[in-house]
PDB file of C-alpha atoms in Angstrom:
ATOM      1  CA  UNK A  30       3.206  27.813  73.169  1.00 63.00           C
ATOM      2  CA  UNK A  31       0.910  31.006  72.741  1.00 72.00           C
ATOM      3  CA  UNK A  32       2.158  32.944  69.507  1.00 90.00           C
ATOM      4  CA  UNK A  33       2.300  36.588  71.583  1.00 94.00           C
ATOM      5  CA  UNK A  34       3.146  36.141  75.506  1.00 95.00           C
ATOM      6  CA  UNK A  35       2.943  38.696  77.888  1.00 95.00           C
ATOM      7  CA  UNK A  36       2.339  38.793  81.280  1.00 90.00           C
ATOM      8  CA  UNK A  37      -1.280  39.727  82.659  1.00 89.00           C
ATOM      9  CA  UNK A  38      -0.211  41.569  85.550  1.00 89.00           C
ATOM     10  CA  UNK A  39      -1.514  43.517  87.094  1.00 95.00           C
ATOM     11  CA  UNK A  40       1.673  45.293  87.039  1.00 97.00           C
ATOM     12  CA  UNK A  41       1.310  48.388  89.855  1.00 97.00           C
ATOM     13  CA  UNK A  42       3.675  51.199  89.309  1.00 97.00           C
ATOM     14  CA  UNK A  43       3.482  54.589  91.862  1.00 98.00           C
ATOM     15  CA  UNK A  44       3.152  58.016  89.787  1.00 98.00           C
ATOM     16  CA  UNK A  45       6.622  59.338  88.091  1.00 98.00           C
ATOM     17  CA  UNK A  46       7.799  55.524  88.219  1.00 98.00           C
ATOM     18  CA  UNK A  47       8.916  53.974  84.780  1.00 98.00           C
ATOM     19  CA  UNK A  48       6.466  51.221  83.815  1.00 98.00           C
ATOM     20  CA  UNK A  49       8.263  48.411  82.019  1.00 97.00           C
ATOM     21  CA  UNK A  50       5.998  46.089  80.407  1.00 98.00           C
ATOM     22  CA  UNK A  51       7.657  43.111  77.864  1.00 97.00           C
ATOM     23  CA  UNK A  52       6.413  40.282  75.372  1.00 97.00           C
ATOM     24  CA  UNK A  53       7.881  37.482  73.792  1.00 97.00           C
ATOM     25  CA  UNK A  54       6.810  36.258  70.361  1.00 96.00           C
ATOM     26  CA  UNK A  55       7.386  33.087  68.721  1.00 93.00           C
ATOM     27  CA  UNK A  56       7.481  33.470  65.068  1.00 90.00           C
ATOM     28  CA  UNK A  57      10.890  34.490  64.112  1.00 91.00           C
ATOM     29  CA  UNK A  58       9.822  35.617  60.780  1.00 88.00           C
ATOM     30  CA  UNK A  59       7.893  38.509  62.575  1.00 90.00           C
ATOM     31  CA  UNK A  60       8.539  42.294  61.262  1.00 88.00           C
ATOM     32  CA  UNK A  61       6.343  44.376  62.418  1.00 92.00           C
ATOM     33  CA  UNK A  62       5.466  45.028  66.511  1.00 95.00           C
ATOM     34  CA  UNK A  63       2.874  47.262  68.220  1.00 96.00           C
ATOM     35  CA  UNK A  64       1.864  48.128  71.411  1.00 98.00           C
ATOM     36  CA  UNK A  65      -1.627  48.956  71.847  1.00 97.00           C
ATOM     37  CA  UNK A  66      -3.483  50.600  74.845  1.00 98.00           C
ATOM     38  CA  UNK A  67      -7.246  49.581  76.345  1.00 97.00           C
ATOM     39  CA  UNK A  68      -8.660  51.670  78.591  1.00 96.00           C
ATOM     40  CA  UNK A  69     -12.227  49.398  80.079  1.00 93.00           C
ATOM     41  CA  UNK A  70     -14.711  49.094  77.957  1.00 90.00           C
ATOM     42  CA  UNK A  71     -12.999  51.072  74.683  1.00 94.00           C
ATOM     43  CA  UNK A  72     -10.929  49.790  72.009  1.00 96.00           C
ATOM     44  CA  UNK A  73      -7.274  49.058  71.385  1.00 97.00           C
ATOM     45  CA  UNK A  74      -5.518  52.695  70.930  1.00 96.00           C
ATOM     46  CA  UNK A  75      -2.119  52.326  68.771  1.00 95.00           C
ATOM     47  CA  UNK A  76       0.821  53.749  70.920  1.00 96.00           C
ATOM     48  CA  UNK A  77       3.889  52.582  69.023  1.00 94.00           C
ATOM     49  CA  UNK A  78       4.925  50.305  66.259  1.00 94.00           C
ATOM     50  CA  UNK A  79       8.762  49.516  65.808  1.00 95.00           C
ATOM     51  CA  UNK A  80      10.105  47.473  63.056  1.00 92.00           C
ATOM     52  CA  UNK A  81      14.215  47.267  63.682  1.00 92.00           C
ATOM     53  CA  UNK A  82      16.052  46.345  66.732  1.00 95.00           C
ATOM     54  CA  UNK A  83      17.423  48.853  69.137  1.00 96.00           C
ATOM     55  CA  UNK A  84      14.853  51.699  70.731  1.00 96.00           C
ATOM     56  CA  UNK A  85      12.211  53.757  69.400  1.00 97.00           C
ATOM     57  CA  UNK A  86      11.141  56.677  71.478  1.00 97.00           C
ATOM     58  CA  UNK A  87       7.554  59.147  71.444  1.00 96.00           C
ATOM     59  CA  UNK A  88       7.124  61.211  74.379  1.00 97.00           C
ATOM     60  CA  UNK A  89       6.959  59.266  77.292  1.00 98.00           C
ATOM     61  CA  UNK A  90       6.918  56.068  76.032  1.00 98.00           C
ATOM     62  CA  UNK A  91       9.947  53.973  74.800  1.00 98.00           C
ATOM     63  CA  UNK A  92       9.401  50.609  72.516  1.00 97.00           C
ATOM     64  CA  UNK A  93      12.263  48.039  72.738  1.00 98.00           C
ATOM     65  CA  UNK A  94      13.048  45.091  69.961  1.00 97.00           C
ATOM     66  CA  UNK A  95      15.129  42.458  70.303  1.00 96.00           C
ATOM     67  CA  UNK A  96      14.556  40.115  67.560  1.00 95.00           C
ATOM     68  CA  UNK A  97      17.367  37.728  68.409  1.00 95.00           C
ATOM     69  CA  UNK A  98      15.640  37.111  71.634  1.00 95.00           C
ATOM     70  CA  UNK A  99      12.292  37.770  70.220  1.00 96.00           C
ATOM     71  CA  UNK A 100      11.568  40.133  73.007  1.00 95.00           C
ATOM     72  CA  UNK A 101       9.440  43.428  72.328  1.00 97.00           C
ATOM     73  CA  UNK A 102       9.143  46.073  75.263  1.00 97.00           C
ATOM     74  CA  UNK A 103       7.199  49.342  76.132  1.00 98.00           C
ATOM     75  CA  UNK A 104       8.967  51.477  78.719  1.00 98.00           C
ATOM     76  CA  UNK A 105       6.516  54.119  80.221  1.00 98.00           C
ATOM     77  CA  UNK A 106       8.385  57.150  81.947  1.00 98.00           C
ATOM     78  CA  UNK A 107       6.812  59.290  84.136  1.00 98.00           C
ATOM     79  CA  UNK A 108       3.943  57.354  84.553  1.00 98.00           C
ATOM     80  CA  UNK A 109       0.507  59.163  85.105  1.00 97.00           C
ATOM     81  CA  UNK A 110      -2.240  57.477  86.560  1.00 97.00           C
ATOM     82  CA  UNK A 111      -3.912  58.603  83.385  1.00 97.00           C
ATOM     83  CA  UNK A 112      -1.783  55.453  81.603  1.00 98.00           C
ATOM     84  CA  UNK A 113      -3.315  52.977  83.619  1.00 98.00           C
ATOM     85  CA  UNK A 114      -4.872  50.556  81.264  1.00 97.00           C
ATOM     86  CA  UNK A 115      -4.363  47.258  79.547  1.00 97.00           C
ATOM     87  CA  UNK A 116      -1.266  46.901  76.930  1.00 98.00           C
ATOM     88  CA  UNK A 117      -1.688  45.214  74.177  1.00 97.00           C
ATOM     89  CA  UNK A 118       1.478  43.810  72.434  1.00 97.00           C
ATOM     90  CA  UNK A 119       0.834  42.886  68.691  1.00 95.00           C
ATOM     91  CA  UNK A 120       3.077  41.226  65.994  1.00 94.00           C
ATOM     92  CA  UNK A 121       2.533  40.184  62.508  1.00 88.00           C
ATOM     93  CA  UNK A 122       2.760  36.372  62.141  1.00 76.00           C
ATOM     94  CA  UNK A 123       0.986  34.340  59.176  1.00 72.00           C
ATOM     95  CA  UNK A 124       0.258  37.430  57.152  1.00 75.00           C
ATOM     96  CA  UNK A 125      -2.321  38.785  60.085  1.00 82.00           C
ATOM     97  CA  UNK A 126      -1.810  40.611  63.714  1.00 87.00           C
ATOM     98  CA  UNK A 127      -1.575  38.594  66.255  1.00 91.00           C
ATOM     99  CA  UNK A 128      -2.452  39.641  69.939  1.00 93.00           C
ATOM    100  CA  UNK A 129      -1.068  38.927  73.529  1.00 94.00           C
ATOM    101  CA  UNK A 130      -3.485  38.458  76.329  1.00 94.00           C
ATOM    102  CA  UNK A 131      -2.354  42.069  77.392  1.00 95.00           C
ATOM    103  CA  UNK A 132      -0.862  43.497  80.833  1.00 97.00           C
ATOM    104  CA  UNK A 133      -2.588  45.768  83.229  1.00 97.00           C
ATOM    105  CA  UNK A 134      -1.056  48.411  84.003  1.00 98.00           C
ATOM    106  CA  UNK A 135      -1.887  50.311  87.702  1.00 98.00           C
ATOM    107  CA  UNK A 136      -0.655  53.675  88.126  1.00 98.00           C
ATOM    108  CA  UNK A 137      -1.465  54.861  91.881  1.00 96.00           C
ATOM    109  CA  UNK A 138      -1.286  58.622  92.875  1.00 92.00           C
TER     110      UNK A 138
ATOM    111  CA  UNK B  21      -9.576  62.044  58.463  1.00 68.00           C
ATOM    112  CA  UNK B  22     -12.411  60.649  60.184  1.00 81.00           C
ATOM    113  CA  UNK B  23     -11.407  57.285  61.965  1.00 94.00           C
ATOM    114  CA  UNK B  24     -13.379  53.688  62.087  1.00 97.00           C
ATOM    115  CA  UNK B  25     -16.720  53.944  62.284  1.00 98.00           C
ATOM    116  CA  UNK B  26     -18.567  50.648  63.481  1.00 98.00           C
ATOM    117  CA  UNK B  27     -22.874  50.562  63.637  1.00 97.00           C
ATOM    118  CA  UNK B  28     -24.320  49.440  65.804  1.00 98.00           C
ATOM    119  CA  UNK B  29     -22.221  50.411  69.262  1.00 97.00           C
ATOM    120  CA  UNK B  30     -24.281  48.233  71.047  1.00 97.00           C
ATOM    121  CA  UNK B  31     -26.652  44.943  70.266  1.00 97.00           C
ATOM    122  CA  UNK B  32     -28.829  42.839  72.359  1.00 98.00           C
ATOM    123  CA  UNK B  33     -30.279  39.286  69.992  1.00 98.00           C
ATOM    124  CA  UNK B  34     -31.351  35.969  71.875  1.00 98.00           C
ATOM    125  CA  UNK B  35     -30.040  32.678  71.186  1.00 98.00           C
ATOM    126  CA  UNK B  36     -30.899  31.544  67.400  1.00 98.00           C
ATOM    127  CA  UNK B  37     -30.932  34.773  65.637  1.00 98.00           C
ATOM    128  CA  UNK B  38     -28.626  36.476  63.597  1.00 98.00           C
ATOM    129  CA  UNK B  39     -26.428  39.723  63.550  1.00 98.00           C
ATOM    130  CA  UNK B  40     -25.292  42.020  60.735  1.00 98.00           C
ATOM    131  CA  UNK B  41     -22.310  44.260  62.379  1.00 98.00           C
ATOM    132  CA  UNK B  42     -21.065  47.293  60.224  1.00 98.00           C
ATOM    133  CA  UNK B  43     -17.592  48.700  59.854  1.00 98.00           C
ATOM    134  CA  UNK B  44     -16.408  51.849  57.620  1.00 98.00           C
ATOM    135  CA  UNK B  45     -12.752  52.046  57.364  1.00 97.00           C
ATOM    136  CA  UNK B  46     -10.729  55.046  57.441  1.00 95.00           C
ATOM    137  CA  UNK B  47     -10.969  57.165  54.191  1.00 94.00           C
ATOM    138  CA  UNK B  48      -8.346  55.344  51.863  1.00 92.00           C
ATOM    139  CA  UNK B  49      -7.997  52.126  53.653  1.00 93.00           C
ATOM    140  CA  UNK B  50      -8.571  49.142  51.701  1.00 92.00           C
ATOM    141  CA  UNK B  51      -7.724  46.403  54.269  1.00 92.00           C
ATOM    142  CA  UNK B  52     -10.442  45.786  57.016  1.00 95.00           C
ATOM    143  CA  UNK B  53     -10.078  42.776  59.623  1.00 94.00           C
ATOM    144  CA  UNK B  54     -12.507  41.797  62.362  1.00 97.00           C
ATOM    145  CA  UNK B  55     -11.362  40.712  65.751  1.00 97.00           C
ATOM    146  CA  UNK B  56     -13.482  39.285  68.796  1.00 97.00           C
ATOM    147  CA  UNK B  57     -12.857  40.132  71.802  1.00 96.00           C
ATOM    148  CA  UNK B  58     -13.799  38.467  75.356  1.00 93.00           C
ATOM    149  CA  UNK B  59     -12.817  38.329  78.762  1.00 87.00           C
ATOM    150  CA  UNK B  60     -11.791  34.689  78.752  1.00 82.00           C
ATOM    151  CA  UNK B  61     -10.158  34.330  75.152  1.00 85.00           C
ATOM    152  CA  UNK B  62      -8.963  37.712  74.453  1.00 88.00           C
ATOM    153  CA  UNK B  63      -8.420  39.722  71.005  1.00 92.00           C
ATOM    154  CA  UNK B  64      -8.865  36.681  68.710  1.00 93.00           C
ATOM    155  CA  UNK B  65      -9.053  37.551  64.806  1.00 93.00           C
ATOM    156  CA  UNK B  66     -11.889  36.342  62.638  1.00 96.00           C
ATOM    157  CA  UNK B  67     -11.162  37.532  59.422  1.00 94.00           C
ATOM    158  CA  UNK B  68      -9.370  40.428  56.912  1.00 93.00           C
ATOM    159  CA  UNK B  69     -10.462  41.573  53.745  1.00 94.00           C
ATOM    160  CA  UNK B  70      -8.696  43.408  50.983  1.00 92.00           C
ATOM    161  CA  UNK B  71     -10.217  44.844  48.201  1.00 91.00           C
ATOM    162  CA  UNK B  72     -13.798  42.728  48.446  1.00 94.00           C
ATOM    163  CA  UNK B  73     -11.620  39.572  48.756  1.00 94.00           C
ATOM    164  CA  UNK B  74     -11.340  37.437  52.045  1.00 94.00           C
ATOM    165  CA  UNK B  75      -7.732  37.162  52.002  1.00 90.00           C
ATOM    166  CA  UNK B  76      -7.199  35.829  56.026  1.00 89.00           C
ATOM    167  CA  UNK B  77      -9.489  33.615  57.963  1.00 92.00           C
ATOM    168  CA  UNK B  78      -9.653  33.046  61.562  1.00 92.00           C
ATOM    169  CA  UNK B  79     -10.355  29.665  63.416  1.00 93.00           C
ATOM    170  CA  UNK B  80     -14.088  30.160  63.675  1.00 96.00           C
ATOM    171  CA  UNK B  81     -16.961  28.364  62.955  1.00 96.00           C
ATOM    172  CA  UNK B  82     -18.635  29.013  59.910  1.00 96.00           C
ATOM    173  CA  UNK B  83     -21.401  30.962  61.341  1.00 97.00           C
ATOM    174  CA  UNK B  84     -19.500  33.422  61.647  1.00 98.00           C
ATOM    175  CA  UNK B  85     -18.454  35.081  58.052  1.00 97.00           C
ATOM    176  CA  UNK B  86     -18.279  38.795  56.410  1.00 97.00           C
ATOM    177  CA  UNK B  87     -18.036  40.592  53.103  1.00 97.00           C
ATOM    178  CA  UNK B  88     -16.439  43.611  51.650  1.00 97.00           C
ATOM    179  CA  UNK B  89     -17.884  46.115  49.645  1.00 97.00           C
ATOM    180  CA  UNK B  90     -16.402  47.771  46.780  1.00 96.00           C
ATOM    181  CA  UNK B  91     -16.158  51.124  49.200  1.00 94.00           C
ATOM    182  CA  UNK B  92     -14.289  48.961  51.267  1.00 95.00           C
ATOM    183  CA  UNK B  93     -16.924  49.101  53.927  1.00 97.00           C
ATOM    184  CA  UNK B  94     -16.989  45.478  55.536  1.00 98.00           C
ATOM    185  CA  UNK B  95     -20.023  43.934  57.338  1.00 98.00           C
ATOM    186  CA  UNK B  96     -19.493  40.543  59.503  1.00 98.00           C
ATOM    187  CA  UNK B  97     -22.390  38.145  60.001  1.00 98.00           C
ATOM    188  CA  UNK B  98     -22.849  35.780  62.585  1.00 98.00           C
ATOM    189  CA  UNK B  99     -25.662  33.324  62.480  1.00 96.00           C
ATOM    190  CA  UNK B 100     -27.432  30.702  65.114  1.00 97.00           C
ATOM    191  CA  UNK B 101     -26.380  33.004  67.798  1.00 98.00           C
ATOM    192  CA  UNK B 102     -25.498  31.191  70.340  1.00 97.00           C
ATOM    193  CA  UNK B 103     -24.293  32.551  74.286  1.00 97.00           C
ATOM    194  CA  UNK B 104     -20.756  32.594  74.100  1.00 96.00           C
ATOM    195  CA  UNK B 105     -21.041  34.338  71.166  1.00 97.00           C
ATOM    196  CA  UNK B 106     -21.305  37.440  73.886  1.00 97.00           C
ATOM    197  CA  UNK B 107     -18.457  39.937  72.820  1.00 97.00           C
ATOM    198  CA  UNK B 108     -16.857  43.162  71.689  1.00 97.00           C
ATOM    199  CA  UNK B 109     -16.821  42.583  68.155  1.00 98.00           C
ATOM    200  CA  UNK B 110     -13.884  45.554  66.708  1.00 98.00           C
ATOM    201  CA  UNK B 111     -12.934  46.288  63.223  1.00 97.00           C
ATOM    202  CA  UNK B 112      -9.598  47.638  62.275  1.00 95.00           C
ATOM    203  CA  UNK B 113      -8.521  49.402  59.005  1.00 94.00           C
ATOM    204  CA  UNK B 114      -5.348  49.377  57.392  1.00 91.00           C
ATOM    205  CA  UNK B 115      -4.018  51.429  54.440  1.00 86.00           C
ATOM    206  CA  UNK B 116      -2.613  48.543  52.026  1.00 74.00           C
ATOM    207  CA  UNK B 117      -2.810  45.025  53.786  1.00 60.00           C
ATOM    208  CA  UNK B 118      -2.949  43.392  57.425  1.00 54.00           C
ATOM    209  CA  UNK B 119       0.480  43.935  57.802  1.00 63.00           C
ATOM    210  CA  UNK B 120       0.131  47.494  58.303  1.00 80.00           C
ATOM    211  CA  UNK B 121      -0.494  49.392  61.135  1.00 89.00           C
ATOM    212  CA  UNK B 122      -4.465  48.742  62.043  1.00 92.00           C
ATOM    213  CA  UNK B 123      -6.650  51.418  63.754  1.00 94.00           C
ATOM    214  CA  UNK B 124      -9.563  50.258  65.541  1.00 97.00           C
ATOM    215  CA  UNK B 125     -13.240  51.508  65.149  1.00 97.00           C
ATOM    216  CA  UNK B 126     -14.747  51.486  69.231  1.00 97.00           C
ATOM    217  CA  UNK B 127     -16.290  47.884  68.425  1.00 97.00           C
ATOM    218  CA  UNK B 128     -19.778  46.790  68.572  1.00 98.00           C
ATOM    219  CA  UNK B 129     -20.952  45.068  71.814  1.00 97.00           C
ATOM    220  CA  UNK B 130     -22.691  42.178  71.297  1.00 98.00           C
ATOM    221  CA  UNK B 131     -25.387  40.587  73.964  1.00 97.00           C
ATOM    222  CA  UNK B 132     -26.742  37.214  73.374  1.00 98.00           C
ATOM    223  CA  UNK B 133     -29.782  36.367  76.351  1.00 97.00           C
TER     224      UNK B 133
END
């Protein structure tokens, strides 16, 4: 079982949808979760970390935490084609930061 | 501040050589960790280092190892280059360990022919 699971997508969402994109983790020890953004060929952008359960909101973008069900989301509102891009879910495990394989994320106009 | 700086942006070595890559952390960070990244394998983390010690290893090969200097710039080295060693090679800062949040420098791109 991976450590950080997410699913590669691509997930295709029309403009002004909500994106929902989710990751499961395996280390129930975990305390700290990020979602990171990847836009082709750059690096990983930090959107949101979240640390307790229950919602965590910045803008447009909503992070989710569920650490009985050791489920993290990121809910995208009013998505702009702008957002599309790969989403990196991260969580601290073993003392480092461990990655998912990402989800695309397809916004069409 | 000034973000994470990485030198070179992009390197092209042949099989059997080695590479230096550079990384200066954001002003005040002490905590720098180097991640691969490929299409096939994903972000996959090589090592962290916290005040000029290597406190977190990843599961690479030796060839592949790194320092810390007492500025807390970092520099990774990868030896015997071999094809697959073909990546994005990215350096994140943190401000106290790898438990904090990391910011990414735009990575190095790395071409082995």
């Amino acid at each position: 079982q991976k450590e950080v699971e997410q699913n590669s997508g691509p997930l295709s969402v029309p403009e002004g949808a909500i994106a929902s994109l989710n990751c499961t983790y395996s280390d129930r020890g975990s305390q700290s979760f990020f979602w990171y953004r990847q836009y082709s060929g750059k690096s990983p952008e930090l959107i949101m970390s979240i640390y307790s359960n229950g919602d965590k909101e910045d803008g447009r973008f909503t992070a989710q935490l569920n650490k009985a069900s050791q489920y993290v989301s990121l809910l995208i509102r009013d998505s702009q084609p702008s957002d599309s891009a790969t989403y990196l879910c991260a969580v601290i495990g073993g003392n480092k930061l461990v990655f998912g394989a990402g989800t695309i994320l397809r916004v069409k106009s | 501040k000034a973000g994470v700086t990485q030198t070179p942006r992009y390197l092209i070595k042949t099989r059997g050589q080695q590479v230096t890559l550079s990384c200066s952390p954001i002003s005040g960070h002490r905590s720098v960790s180097w991640y691969q990244q490929t299409p096939g394998q994903g972000l996959q983390f090589l090592f962290e280092y916290f005040s000029e010690t290597q406190r977190n290893k990843g599961n690479f090969p030796g060839r592949f190892s790194g320092r810390q200097f007492s500025n807390s710039r970092s520099e990774m080295n990868v030896s015997t280059l071999e094809l697959g060693d073909s990546a994005l090679y990215l350096c994140a800062s943190s401000s106290a360990d790898s438990t904090d949040t990391q910011y990414f420098g735009p990575g190095t791109r790395l071409t082995v022919l």
